[in-house]
Each structure stands twice: as C-alpha cells, then as structure tokens.
Coordinates of N, CA and C in Angstrom, one line a residue:
M144 N -85.2 48.9 165.1 CA -85.5 48.7 163.7 C -86.5 49.8 163.2
K145 N -86.2 50.3 162.0 CA -87.0 51.4 161.4 C -88.3 50.8 160.9
E146 N -89.4 51.5 161.2 CA -90.7 51.0 160.7 C -90.8 51.1 159.2
K147 N -91.5 50.2 158.6 CA -91.5 50.1 157.1 C -92.2 51.3 156.5
I148 N -93.1 52.0 157.3 CA -93.8 53.2 156.7 C -92.8 54.3 156.3
F149 N -91.6 54.3 156.8 CA -90.6 55.3 156.5 C -89.7 54.9 155.4
R150 N -90.0 54.0 154.6 CA -89.1 53.5 153.5 C -88.7 54.5 152.6
Y151 N -89.6 55.5 152.2 CA -89.2 56.4 151.1 C -88.9 57.8 151.7
A152 N -89.2 58.1 152.9 CA -88.9 59.4 153.5 C -89.1 59.4 155.0
N153 N -88.3 60.2 155.6 CA -88.5 60.4 157.1 C -89.4 61.6 157.2
F154 N -90.5 61.4 157.8 CA -91.5 62.4 158.0 C -92.1 62.3 159.4
N155 N -92.8 63.4 159.8 CA -93.4 63.4 161.1 C -94.8 62.8 161.1
L156 N -94.8 61.5 161.4 CA -96.1 60.8 161.4 C -97.1 61.4 162.5
D157 N -96.6 61.7 163.6 CA -97.5 62.3 164.6 C -98.1 63.6 164.1
A158 N -97.4 64.4 163.4 CA -97.9 65.7 162.9 C -99.0 65.4 161.8
L159 N -98.7 64.3 161.0 CA -99.7 63.9 160.0 C -101.0 63.5 160.6
L160 N -100.9 62.6 161.6 CA -102.1 62.1 162.3 C -102.8 63.2 163.1
A161 N -102.1 64.2 163.6 CA -102.7 65.3 164.3 C -103.5 66.2 163.3
L162 N -102.9 66.4 162.1 CA -103.6 67.2 161.1 C -104.9 66.5 160.7
A163 N -104.8 65.2 160.4 CA -106.0 64.5 159.9 C -107.1 64.5 161.0
E164 N -106.7 64.3 162.2 CA -107.7 64.3 163.3 C -108.3 65.7 163.5
K165 N -107.5 66.7 163.3 CA -108.0 68.1 163.4 C -109.0 68.4 162.3
L166 N -108.7 67.9 161.1 CA -109.5 68.2 159.9 C -110.8 67.4 160.0
R167 N -110.8 66.2 160.5 CA -112.0 65.4 160.5 C -112.7 65.2 161.8
C168 N -112.0 65.7 162.9 CA -112.5 65.6 164.2 C -112.8 64.2 164.7
R169 N -111.9 63.2 164.3 CA -112.1 61.8 164.7 C -110.7 61.3 164.8
P170 N -110.5 60.3 165.7 CA -109.2 59.6 165.9 C -108.8 58.8 164.6
C171 N -107.5 58.8 164.4 CA -107.0 58.0 163.2 C -105.6 57.4 163.5
T172 N -105.3 56.5 162.7 CA -104.0 55.7 162.8 C -103.4 55.5 161.4
C173 N -102.2 55.0 161.4 CA -101.5 54.5 160.2 C -100.8 53.2 160.7
D174 N -100.8 52.2 159.8 CA -100.1 51.0 160.1 C -98.6 51.1 159.8
V175 N -97.8 51.3 160.8 CA -96.3 51.6 160.5 C -95.6 50.3 160.1
S176 N -96.2 49.2 160.2 CA -95.5 47.9 159.8 C -95.6 47.7 158.3
K177 N -96.5 48.4 157.6 CA -96.6 48.2 156.2 C -95.8 49.3 155.4
P178 N -95.1 48.9 154.4 CA -94.4 49.9 153.6 C -95.4 50.6 152.7
P179 N -95.1 51.9 152.3 CA -96.0 52.6 151.5 C -96.2 52.0 150.2
K180 N -97.4 52.2 149.6 CA -97.6 51.9 148.2 C -96.8 52.9 147.4
F181 N -96.4 52.6 146.1 CA -95.7 53.6 145.4 C -96.0 53.4 143.9
G182 N -95.7 54.5 143.2 CA -95.8 54.5 141.7 C -94.5 55.2 141.2
S183 N -94.6 55.6 140.0 CA -93.4 56.2 139.3 C -93.0 57.5 140.0
L184 N -93.9 58.3 140.5 CA -93.6 59.6 141.0 C -93.9 59.8 142.5
N185 N -94.8 59.0 143.0 CA -95.3 59.2 144.4 C -95.2 58.0 145.3
W186 N -95.2 58.2 146.6 CA -95.5 57.1 147.5 C -96.7 57.5 148.3
V187 N -97.4 56.4 148.8 CA -98.7 56.7 149.4 C -98.9 55.8 150.7
I188 N -99.4 56.4 151.7 CA -99.8 55.7 152.9 C -101.3 56.0 153.2
F189 N -102.0 55.2 153.9 CA -103.4 55.4 154.2 C -103.5 55.8 155.7
V190 N -104.3 56.8 155.9 CA -104.7 57.2 157.3 C -106.1 56.6 157.5
S191 N -106.2 55.8 158.5 CA -107.5 55.1 158.8 C -108.2 55.7 160.0
F192 N -109.4 56.1 159.9 CA -110.2 56.6 161.0 C -111.0 55.5 161.7
D193 N -111.4 55.8 162.9 CA -112.1 54.8 163.7 C -113.5 54.4 163.2
D194 N -114.0 55.1 162.2 CA -115.3 54.8 161.6 C -115.2 54.1 160.2
G195 N -113.9 53.6 159.9 CA -113.7 52.9 158.7 C -113.4 53.7 157.5
I196 N -113.4 55.0 157.6 CA -113.0 55.9 156.4 C -111.5 55.9 156.4
D197 N -111.0 55.9 155.1 CA -109.5 56.0 154.9 C -109.3 57.2 154.1
W198 N -108.2 57.9 154.4 CA -107.7 59.0 153.6 C -106.3 58.6 153.0
V199 N -105.9 59.3 152.0 CA -104.7 59.0 151.3 C -103.7 60.1 151.6
F200 N -102.5 59.8 152.0 CA -101.4 60.7 152.2 C -100.4 60.4 151.1
R201 N -100.2 61.4 150.2 CA -99.4 61.1 149.0 C -98.2 62.1 149.0
A202 N -97.0 61.6 148.8 CA -95.9 62.5 148.7 C -95.0 62.1 147.6
P203 N -94.2 63.0 147.0 CA -93.4 62.7 145.8 C -92.2 61.8 146.3
R204 N -91.8 60.9 145.4 CA -90.6 60.1 145.6 C -89.4 61.0 145.2
T205 N -88.4 61.0 145.9 CA -87.2 61.9 145.6 C -86.0 61.1 145.2
G206 N -85.1 61.8 144.5 CA -83.9 61.2 144.1 C -84.0 60.2 142.9
L207 N -85.1 60.3 142.1 CA -85.3 59.3 141.1 C -84.7 59.8 139.7
S208 N -84.6 61.1 139.5 CA -84.2 61.6 138.2 C -83.7 63.0 138.3
A209 N -82.7 63.3 137.5 CA -82.2 64.6 137.4 C -83.2 65.6 136.7
I210 N -84.1 65.0 136.0 CA -85.1 65.8 135.4 C -86.1 66.5 136.4
M211 N -86.4 65.7 137.4 CA -87.4 66.2 138.4 C -86.7 66.9 139.5
T212 N -86.5 68.2 139.4 CA -85.9 69.0 140.5 C -86.9 69.2 141.6
K213 N -86.4 69.7 142.8 CA -87.3 70.0 143.9 C -88.4 71.0 143.5
E214 N -87.9 72.0 142.7 CA -88.8 73.0 142.2 C -89.9 72.5 141.3
S215 N -89.5 71.6 140.4 CA -90.5 71.1 139.4 C -91.5 70.1 140.2
V216 N -91.0 69.4 141.1 CA -91.8 68.5 141.9 C -92.8 69.3 142.7
S217 N -92.4 70.4 143.3 CA -93.3 71.3 144.1 C -94.4 71.9 143.2
K218 N -94.0 72.4 142.0 CA -95.0 73.0 141.1 C -96.0 71.9 140.7
M219 N -95.5 70.7 140.4 CA -96.4 69.7 139.9 C -97.4 69.3 141.0
L220 N -96.9 69.1 142.2 CA -97.8 68.7 143.3 C -98.8 69.8 143.6
V221 N -98.5 71.1 143.6 CA -99.4 72.2 143.8 C -100.4 72.2 142.7
S222 N -99.9 72.0 141.4 CA -100.8 71.9 140.3 C -101.8 70.8 140.4
E223 N -101.4 69.6 140.8 CA -102.3 68.5 140.9 C -103.3 68.8 142.0
A224 N -102.9 69.3 143.1 CA -103.9 69.6 144.2 C -104.9 70.6 143.7
S225 N -104.4 71.7 143.1 CA -105.3 72.8 142.6 C -106.2 72.2 141.5
T226 N -105.8 71.4 140.7 CA -106.6 70.8 139.6 C -107.7 70.0 140.2
L227 N -107.4 69.1 141.2 CA -108.4 68.3 141.8 C -109.4 69.2 142.5
K228 N -109.0 70.2 143.2 CA -109.9 71.1 143.9 C -110.8 71.8 142.9
Y229 N -110.3 72.2 141.8 CA -111.0 72.9 140.8 C -112.1 72.0 140.2
L230 N -111.6 70.8 139.8 CA -112.6 69.8 139.2 C -113.7 69.4 140.1
R231 N -113.4 69.3 141.4 CA -114.4 68.9 142.4 C -115.4 70.0 142.5
A232 N -115.0 71.3 142.5 CA -115.9 72.4 142.7 C -116.6 72.8 141.4
H233 N -116.1 72.5 140.2 CA -116.7 73.0 139.0 C -117.1 72.0 138.0
S234 N -117.1 70.7 138.4 CA -117.5 69.7 137.4 C -118.2 68.5 138.2
S235 N -118.7 67.6 137.4 CA -119.3 66.4 138.1 C -118.3 65.2 138.0
I236 N -117.1 65.4 137.5 CA -116.0 64.4 137.4 C -115.7 63.9 138.9
P237 N -115.8 62.6 139.1 CA -115.5 62.1 140.5 C -114.0 62.1 140.7
V238 N -113.6 63.1 141.4 CA -112.1 63.1 141.8 C -112.1 63.1 143.3
P239 N -110.9 62.7 143.9 CA -110.8 62.8 145.4 C -110.9 64.2 145.9
E240 N -111.3 64.3 147.1 CA -111.4 65.6 147.8 C -110.0 65.9 148.4
V241 N -109.4 67.0 148.2 CA -108.2 67.4 148.8 C -108.5 68.2 150.1
Y242 N -107.9 67.6 151.2 CA -108.1 68.2 152.5 C -107.0 69.1 152.9
S243 N -105.8 68.8 152.5 CA -104.7 69.7 152.8 C -103.5 69.3 151.8
Y244 N -102.7 70.3 151.5 CA -101.5 70.0 150.7 C -100.4 71.1 151.0
S245 N -99.2 70.7 150.7 CA -98.1 71.6 150.8 C -97.1 71.2 149.7
G246 N -96.6 72.2 149.0 CA -95.7 72.0 147.9 C -94.2 71.9 148.3
S247 N -94.0 72.2 149.6 CA -92.6 72.1 150.1 C -92.5 71.3 151.4
K248 N -91.3 71.0 151.8 CA -91.2 70.2 153.0 C -91.2 71.1 154.3
D249 N -91.4 72.4 154.0 CA -91.4 73.4 155.1 C -92.8 73.4 155.8
N250 N -93.2 72.3 156.4 CA -94.5 72.2 157.1 C -94.2 71.2 158.3
D251 N -95.2 71.1 159.1 CA -95.0 70.2 160.3 C -94.7 68.8 160.0
I252 N -95.2 68.3 158.9 CA -95.0 66.9 158.5 C -93.6 66.7 157.9
G253 N -93.0 67.7 157.3 CA -91.6 67.6 156.8 C -91.4 67.1 155.4
V254 N -92.5 66.9 154.7 CA -92.4 66.5 153.3 C -93.5 67.2 152.5
P255 N -93.3 67.5 151.2 CA -94.4 67.9 150.3 C -95.4 66.8 150.3
Y256 N -96.7 67.2 150.2 CA -97.7 66.2 150.3 C -99.1 66.7 149.8
I257 N -100.0 65.7 149.5 CA -101.4 65.9 149.3 C -102.1 65.0 150.3
L258 N -103.0 65.5 151.1 CA -103.8 64.6 151.9 C -105.2 64.7 151.3
Q259 N -105.7 63.5 150.9 CA -107.0 63.5 150.1 C -107.8 62.3 150.5
S260 N -109.1 62.4 150.0 CA -110.0 61.2 150.2 C -109.5 60.1 149.3
K261 N -109.9 58.9 149.7 CA -109.5 57.7 149.0 C -110.6 57.5 147.8
A262 N -110.1 57.4 146.6 CA -111.0 57.2 145.5 C -111.7 55.9 145.6
T263 N -112.9 55.8 145.1 CA -113.7 54.6 145.1 C -113.2 53.7 143.9
G264 N -113.5 52.4 144.0 CA -113.1 51.6 142.9 C -112.1 50.5 143.3
R265 N -111.6 49.8 142.4 CA -110.7 48.7 142.6 C -109.3 49.1 142.1
A266 N -108.3 48.9 142.9 CA -106.9 49.2 142.5 C -106.5 48.4 141.3
L267 N -105.8 49.0 140.4 CA -105.3 48.3 139.2 C -104.5 47.0 139.6
S268 N -103.7 47.1 140.7 CA -102.9 46.0 141.1 C -103.7 44.8 141.6
E269 N -105.0 45.0 141.8 CA -105.8 43.9 142.3 C -106.3 43.0 141.1
Y270 N -106.1 43.4 139.9 CA -106.6 42.6 138.8 C -105.6 41.4 138.5
D271 N -106.1 40.3 138.1 CA -105.3 39.2 137.7 C -105.0 39.3 136.2
W272 N -103.8 39.8 136.0 CA -103.4 40.1 134.6 C -103.1 38.8 133.8
A273 N -102.9 37.7 134.5 CA -102.6 36.4 133.9 C -103.8 35.9 133.2
E274 N -105.0 36.3 133.7 CA -106.3 35.8 133.0 C -106.4 36.3 131.6
N275 N -105.8 37.4 131.3 CA -105.9 38.0 130.0 C -104.6 38.7 129.7
S276 N -103.7 38.0 129.1 CA -102.3 38.6 128.9 C -102.3 39.6 127.7
R277 N -103.4 39.7 127.0 CA -103.4 40.6 125.8 C -103.9 42.0 126.1
G278 N -104.4 42.3 127.3 CA -104.9 43.6 127.6 C -105.5 43.7 129.0
P279 N -106.1 44.9 129.2 CA -106.7 45.1 130.5 C -108.0 44.3 130.7
P280 N -108.5 44.2 131.9 CA -109.7 43.5 132.2 C -110.8 43.9 131.3
G281 N -111.6 43.0 130.7 CA -112.7 43.3 129.8 C -112.3 43.5 128.4
Y282 N -111.0 43.5 128.1 CA -110.5 43.7 126.7 C -110.8 42.4 125.9
K283 N -111.3 42.6 124.7 CA -111.6 41.5 123.8 C -110.8 41.7 122.5
V284 N -110.1 40.6 122.1 CA -109.3 40.7 120.9 C -110.3 40.9 119.7
P285 N -110.1 41.9 118.8 CA -111.0 42.1 117.7 C -110.9 41.0 116.7

C-alpha cells in the first residue's frame, strides 16, 4: 500500500530528509502515514527534527489547470522563494526563512519545492467558523 504522504506526487523522501539533515545538522523524520496538507496551488508536508523544530516542505500541485503551465509554476515558485528571502533580509516583516528551493523537478527530490521554516501562529483551519458564521474570528457586525 502506498504511503499517504505521496498522495499528490511521487518524490524522493530520503533525499528530502538527507537535505534537511545536512542543512540543519540534526536528524529528522516525516510521518508517511499522514496525507499532505494542501491549498489551491500547493501541497505541504512537515519535516520534524529531534529537538521539536518543524520545517515546511512545499511543492506545487500539478494537473489542476491549463492556465498553470510547468513554466509558469516554476517561475511563480522561484519568485515566491526569492521574495521571501528578500523580505527576510531587507525588512522586519516576519516571513518564513527559506533554506532551499528548486523551480524544477531536476533535483534529487524530484519535484519543484521550497523548504522553509514553519511560520508561527495558528492555522486558519484551526478556527471554529461555526462560532461566527458572519466572518473571521474577532469580526464584529457593525
């Protein structure tokens, strides 16, 4: 049976873990029994280190639209990684740190990706939207 972690793409998990361990000099794992989180354009898995730190491995979802060609997906991913790196270096805006990225599948992992720090805060999916069906948490009707 195929592990759930490979739901959106076949990629080299061993190469991903080796890269993360090399960059951080600590052992790490991924839970292959959990399917990736996903959004409109990307799927995400978490790389967990032995000291409790998590990194985010993000890759584009493929085959969703004729509008998003491989070339446009590649350009968008490289632009996102470059923008995050620029903002982190030249502003005080709290953005994730980009540790590695590739705009094409021609890498040891086999998919285009961004490997980044996990942003602090609470995931939008963790909010109970039934509490306030008129808007986001904290929203007050005028």
